PDB file of C-alpha atoms and ligand atoms in Angstrom:
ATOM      1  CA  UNK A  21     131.842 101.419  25.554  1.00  0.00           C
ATOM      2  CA  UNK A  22     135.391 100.299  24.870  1.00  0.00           C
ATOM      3  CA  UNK A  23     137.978 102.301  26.133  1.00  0.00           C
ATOM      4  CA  UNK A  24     141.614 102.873  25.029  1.00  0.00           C
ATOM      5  CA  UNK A  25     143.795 102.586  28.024  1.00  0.00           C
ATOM      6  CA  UNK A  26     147.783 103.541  27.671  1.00  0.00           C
ATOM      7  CA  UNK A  27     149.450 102.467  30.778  1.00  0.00           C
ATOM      8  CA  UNK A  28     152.727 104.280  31.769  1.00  0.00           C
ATOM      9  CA  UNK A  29     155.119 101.885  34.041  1.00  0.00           C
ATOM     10  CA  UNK A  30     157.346 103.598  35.780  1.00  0.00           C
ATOM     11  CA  UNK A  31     158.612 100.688  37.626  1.00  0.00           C
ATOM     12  CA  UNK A  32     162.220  99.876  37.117  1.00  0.00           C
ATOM     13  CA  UNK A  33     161.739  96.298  38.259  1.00  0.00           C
ATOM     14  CA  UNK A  34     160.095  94.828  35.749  1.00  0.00           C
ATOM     15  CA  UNK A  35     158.896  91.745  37.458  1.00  0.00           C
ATOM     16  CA  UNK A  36     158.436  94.102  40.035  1.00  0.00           C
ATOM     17  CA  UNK A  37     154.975  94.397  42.732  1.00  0.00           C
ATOM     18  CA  UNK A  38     153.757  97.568  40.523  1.00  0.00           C
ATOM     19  CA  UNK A  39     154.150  95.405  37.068  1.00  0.00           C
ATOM     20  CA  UNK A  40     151.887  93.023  38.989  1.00  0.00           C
ATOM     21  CA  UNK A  41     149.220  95.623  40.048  1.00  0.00           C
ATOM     22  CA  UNK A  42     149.499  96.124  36.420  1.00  0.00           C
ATOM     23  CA  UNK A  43     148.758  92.590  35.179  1.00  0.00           C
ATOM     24  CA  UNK A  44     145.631  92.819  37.457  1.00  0.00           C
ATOM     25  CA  UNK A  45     144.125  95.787  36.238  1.00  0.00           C
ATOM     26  CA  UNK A  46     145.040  94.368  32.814  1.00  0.00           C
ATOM     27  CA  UNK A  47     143.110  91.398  33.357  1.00  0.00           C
ATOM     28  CA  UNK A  48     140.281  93.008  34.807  1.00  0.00           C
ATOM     29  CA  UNK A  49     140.178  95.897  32.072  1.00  0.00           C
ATOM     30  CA  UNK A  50     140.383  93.381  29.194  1.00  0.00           C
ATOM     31  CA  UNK A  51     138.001  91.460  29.981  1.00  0.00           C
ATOM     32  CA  UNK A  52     135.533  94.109  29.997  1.00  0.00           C
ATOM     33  CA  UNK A  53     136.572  95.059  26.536  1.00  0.00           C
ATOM     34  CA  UNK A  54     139.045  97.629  26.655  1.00  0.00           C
ATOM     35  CA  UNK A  55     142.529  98.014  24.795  1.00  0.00           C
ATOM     36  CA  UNK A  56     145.180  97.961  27.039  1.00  0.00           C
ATOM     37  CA  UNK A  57     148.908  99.382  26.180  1.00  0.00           C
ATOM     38  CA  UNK A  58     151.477  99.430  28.490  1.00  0.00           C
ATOM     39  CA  UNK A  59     154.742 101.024  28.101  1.00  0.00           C
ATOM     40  CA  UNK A  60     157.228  99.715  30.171  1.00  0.00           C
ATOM     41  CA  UNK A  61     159.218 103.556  30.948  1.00  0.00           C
ATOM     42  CA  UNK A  62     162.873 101.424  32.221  1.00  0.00           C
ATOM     43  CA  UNK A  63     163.065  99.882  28.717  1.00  0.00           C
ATOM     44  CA  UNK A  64     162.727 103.050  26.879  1.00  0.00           C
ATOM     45  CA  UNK A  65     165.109 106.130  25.457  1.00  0.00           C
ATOM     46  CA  UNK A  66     163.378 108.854  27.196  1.00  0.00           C
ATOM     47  CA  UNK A  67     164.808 111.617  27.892  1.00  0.00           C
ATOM     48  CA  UNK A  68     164.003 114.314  30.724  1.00  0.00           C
ATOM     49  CA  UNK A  69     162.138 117.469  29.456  1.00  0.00           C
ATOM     50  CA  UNK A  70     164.781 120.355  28.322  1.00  0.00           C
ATOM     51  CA  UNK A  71     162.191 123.573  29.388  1.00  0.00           C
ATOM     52  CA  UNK A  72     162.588 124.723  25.936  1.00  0.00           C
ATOM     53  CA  UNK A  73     158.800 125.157  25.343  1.00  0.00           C
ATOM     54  CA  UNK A  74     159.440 125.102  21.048  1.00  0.00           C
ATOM     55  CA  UNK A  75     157.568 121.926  20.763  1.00  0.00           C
ATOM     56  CA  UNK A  76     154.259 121.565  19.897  1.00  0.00           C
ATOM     57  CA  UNK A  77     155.278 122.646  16.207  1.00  0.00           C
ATOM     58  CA  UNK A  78     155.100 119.115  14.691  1.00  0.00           C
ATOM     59  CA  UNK A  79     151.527 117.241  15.210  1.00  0.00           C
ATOM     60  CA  UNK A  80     153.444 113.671  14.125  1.00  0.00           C
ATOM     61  CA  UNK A  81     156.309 114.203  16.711  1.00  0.00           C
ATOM     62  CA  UNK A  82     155.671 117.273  19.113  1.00  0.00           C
ATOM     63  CA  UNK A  83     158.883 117.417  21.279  1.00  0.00           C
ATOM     64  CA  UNK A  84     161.660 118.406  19.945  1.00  0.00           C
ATOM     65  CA  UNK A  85     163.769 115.966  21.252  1.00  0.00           C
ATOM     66  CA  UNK A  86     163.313 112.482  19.377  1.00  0.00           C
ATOM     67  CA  UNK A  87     163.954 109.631  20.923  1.00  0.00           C
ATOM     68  CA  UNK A  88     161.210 106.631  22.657  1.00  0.00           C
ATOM     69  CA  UNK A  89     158.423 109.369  23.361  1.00  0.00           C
ATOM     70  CA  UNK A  90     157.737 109.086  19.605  1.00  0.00           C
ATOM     71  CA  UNK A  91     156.228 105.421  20.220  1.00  0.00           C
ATOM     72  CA  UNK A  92     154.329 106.710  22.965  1.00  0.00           C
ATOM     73  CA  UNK A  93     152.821 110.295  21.657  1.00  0.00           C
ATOM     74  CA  UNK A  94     150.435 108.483  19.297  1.00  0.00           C
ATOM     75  CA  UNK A  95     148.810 106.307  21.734  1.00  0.00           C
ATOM     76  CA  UNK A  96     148.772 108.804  24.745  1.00  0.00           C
ATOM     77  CA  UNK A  97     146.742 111.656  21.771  1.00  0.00           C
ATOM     78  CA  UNK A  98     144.352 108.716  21.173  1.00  0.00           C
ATOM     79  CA  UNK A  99     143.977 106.826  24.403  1.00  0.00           C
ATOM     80  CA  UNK A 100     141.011 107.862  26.743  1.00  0.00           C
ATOM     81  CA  UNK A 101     142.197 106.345  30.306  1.00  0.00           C
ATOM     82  CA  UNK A 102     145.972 107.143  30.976  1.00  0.00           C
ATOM     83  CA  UNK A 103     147.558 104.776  34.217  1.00  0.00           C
ATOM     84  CA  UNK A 104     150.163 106.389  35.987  1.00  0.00           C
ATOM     85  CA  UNK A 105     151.715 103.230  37.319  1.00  0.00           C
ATOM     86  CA  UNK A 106     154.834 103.838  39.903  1.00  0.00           C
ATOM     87  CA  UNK A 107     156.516 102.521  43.019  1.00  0.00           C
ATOM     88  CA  UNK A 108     156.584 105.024  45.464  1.00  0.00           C
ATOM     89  CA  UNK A 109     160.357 106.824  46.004  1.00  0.00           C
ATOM     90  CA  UNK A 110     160.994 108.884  47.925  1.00  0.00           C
ATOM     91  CA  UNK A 111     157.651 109.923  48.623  1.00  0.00           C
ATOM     92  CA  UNK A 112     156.978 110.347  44.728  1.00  0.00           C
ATOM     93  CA  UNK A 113     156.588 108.740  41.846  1.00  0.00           C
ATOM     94  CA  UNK A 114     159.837 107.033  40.190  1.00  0.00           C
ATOM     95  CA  UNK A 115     161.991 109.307  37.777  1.00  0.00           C
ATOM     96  CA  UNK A 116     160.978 107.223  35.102  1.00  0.00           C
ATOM     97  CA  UNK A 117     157.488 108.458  35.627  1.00  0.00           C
ATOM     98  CA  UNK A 118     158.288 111.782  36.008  1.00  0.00           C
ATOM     99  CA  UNK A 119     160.106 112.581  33.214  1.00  0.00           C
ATOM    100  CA  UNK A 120     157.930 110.701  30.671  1.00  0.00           C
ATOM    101  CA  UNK A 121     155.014 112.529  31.815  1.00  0.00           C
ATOM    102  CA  UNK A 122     156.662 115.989  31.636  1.00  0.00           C
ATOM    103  CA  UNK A 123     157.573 115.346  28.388  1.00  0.00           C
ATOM    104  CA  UNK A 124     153.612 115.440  27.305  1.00  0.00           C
ATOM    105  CA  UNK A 125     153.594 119.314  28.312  1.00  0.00           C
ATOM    106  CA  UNK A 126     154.923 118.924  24.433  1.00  0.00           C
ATOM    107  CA  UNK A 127     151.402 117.852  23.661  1.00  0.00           C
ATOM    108  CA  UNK A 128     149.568 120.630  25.133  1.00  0.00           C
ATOM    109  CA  UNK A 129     152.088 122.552  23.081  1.00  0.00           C
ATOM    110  CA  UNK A 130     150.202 121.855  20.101  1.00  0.00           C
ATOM    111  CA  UNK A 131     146.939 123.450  21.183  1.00  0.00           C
ATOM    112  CA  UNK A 132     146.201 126.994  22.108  1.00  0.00           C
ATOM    113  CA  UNK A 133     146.656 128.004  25.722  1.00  0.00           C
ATOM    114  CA  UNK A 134     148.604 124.615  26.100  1.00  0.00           C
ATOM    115  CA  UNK A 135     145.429 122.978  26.618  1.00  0.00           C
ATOM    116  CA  UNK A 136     145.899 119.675  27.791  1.00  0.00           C
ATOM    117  CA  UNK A 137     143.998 116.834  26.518  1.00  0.00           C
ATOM    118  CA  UNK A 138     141.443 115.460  28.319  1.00  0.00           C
ATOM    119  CA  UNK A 139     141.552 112.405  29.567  1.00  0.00           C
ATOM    120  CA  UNK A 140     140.358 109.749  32.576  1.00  0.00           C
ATOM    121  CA  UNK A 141     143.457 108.309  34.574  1.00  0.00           C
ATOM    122  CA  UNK A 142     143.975 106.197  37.214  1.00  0.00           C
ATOM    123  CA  UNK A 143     147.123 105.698  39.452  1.00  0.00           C
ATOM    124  CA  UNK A 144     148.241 102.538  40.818  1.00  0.00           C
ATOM    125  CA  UNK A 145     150.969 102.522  43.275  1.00  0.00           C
ATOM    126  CA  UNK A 146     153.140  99.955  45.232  1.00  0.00           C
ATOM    127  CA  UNK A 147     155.015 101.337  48.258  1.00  0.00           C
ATOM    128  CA  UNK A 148     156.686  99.759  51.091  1.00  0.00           C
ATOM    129  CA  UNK A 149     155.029 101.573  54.091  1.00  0.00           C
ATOM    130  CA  UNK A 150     150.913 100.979  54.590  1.00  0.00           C
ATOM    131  CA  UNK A 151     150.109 103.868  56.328  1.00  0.00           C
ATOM    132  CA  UNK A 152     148.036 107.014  55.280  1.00  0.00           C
ATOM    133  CA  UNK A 153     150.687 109.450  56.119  1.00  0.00           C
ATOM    134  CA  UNK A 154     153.257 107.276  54.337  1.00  0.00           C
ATOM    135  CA  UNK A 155     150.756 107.632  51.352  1.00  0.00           C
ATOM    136  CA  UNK A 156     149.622 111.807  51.841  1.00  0.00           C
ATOM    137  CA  UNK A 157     152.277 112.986  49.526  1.00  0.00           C
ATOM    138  CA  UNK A 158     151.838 111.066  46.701  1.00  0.00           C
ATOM    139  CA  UNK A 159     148.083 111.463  47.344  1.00  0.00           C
ATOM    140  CA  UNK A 160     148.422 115.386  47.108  1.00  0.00           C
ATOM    141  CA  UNK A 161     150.643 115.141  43.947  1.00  0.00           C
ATOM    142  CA  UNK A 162     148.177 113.117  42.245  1.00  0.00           C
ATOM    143  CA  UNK A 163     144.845 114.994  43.035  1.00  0.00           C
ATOM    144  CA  UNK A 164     146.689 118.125  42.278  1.00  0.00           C
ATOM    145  CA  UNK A 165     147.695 117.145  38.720  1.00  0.00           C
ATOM    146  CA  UNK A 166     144.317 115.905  38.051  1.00  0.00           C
ATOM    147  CA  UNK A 167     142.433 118.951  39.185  1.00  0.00           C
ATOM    148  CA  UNK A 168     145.063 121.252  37.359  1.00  0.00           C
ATOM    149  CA  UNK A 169     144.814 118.906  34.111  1.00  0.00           C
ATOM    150  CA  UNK A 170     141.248 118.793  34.899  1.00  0.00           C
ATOM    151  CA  UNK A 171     141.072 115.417  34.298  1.00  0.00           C
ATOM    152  CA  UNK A 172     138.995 112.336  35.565  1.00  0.00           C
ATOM    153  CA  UNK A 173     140.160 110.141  38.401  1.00  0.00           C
ATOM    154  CA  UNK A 174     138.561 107.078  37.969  1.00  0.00           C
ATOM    155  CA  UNK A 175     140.589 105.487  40.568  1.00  0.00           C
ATOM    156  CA  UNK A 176     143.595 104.538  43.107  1.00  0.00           C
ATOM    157  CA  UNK A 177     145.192 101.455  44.188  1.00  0.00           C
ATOM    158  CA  UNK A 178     147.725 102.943  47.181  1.00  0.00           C
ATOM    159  CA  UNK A 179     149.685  98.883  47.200  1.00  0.00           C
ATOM    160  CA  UNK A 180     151.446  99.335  50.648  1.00  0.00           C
ATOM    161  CA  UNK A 181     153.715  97.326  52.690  1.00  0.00           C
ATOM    162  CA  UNK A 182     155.418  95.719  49.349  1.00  0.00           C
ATOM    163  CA  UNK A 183     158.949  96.002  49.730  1.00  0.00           C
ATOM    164  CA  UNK A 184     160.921  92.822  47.743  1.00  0.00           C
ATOM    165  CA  UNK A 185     159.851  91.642  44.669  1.00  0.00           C
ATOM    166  CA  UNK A 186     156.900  89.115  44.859  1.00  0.00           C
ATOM    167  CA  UNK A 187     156.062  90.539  48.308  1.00  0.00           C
ATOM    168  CA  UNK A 188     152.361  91.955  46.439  1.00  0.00           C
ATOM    169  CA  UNK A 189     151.466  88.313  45.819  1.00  0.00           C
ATOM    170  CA  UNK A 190     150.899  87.755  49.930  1.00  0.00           C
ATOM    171  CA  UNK A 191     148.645  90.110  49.807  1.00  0.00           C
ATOM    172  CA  UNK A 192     146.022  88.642  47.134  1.00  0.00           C
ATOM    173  CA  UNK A 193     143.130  91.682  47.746  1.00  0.00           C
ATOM    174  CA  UNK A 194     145.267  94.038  46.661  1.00  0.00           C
ATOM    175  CA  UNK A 195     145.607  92.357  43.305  1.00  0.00           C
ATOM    176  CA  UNK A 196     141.809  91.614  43.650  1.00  0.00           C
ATOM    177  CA  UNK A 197     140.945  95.782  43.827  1.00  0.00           C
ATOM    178  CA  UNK A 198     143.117  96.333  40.678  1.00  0.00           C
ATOM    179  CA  UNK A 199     141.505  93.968  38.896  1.00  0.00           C
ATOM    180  CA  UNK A 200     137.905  95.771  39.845  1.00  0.00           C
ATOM    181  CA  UNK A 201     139.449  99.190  39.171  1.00  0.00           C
ATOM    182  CA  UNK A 202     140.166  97.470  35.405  1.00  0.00           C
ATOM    183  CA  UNK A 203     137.031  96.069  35.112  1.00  0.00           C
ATOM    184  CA  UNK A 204     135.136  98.998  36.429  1.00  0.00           C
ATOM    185  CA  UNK A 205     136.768 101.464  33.828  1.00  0.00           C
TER     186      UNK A 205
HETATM  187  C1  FMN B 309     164.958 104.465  45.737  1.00  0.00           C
HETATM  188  C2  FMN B 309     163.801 103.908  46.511  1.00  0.00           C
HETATM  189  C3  FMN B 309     162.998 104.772  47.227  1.00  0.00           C
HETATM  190  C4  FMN B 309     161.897 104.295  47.920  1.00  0.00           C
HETATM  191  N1  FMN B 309     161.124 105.169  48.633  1.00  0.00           N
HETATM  192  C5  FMN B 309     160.041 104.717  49.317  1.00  0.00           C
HETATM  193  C6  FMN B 309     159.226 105.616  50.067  1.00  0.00           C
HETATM  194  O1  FMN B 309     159.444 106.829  50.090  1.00  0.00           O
HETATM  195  N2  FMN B 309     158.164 105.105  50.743  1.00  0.00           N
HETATM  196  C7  FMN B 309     157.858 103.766  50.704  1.00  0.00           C
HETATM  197  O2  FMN B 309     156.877 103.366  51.337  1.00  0.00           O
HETATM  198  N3  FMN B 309     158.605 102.896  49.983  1.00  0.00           N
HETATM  199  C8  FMN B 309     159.690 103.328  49.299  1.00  0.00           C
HETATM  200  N4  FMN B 309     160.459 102.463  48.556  1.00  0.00           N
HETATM  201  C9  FMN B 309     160.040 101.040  48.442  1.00  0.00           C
HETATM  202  C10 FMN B 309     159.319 100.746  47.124  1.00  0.00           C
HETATM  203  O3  FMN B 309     158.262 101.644  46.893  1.00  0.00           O
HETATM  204  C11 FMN B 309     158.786  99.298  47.152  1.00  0.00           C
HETATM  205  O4  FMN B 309     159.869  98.406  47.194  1.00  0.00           O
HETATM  206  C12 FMN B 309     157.897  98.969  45.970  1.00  0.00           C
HETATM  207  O5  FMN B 309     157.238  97.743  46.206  1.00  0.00           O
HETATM  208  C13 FMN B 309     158.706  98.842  44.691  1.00  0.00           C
HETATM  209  O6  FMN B 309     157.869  98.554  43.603  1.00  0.00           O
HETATM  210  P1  FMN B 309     158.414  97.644  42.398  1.00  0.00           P
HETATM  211  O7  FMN B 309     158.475  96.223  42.909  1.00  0.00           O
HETATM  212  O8  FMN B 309     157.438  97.833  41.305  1.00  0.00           O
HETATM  213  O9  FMN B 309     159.768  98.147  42.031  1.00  0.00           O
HETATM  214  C14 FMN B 309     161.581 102.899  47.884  1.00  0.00           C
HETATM  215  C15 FMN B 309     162.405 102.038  47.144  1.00  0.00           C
HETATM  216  C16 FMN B 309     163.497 102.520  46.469  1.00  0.00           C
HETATM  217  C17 FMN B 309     164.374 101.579  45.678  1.00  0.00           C
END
């Protein structure tokens, strides 16, 4: 079955080794037959989410702020696989990230309870330590949302010991396992 997949770049860089692990799942997700869109988050008006909790009044434009979220509320309501694609910082994701995906809660706004969609995801990280520990934060962060969201991992490419840009391409099977996580979607 083909699959919408909205892919959330939180990578400032935008030649960057996490837009790469993105071309690779791309690929490998295409070519299996799913839709692919990718928002790149650096390029975008978005703002960071004001607490107000009065969206979810508007089914065409939940938040009440308006600005670049508008391009990506459609797509994220109709997509089935969302891609939380990020450098690591700081032991996170990037703020780019963050604040795009807080601004969904306006989503869940819209439905009673503020139930969330549902949806698969995957996340696909680059990072410039390679070890687990370096990795254990992000690792709790991300199984944590998904259980609370109760959504559907379908997958995680942890890209260590990437620090300049271009640095991913030495390491060839890490582009290779993003391409299978596409393709196995
Ligand atoms: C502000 C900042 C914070 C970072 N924090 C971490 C970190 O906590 N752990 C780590 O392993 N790498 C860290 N890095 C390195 C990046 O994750 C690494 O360079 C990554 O490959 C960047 O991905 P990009 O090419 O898509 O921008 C940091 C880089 C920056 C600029």
């Amino acid at each position: 079955m083909s699959k919408r997949i909205c892919i959330l770049n939180g990578s400032p860089r935008l030649t960057g080794n996490t837009k790469e692990l993105i071309h690779s799942f791309t690929r490998g997700a295409e070519s299996v037959g799913h839709e692919v869109i990718c928002f790149d988050l650096q390029t975008m008006n978005i703002h960071g989410c004001l607490g107000c909790c009065k969206g979810g009044k508007d089914e065409s434009f939940p938040c009440v702020q308006h600005d670049d979220m508008a391009k990506i509320y459609p797509v994220y309501r109709t997509a089935d696989v969302i891609v939380l694609a990020s450098p690591m910082y700081y032991w996170g994701i990037s703020g780019q990230l963050k604040s795009a995906f807080d601004r969904l809660f306006a989503v869940a706004e819209l439905n009673p309870d503020y139930q969330n969609p549902k949806k698969e995801c995957v996340l696909l990280m680059a990072a410039e330590g390679n070890t687990e520990n370096n990795f254990s934060p992000v690792k709790a962060f991300y199984e944590g949302l998904v259980s609370h969201l109760n959504w559907k991992n379908m997958g995680i490419i942890y890209a260590g010991g990437n620090m300049e840009i271009g640095d991913i391409l030495k390491q060839p099977y890490q582009l290779e396992s993003a391409e299978q996580l596409g393709k196995s979607i």
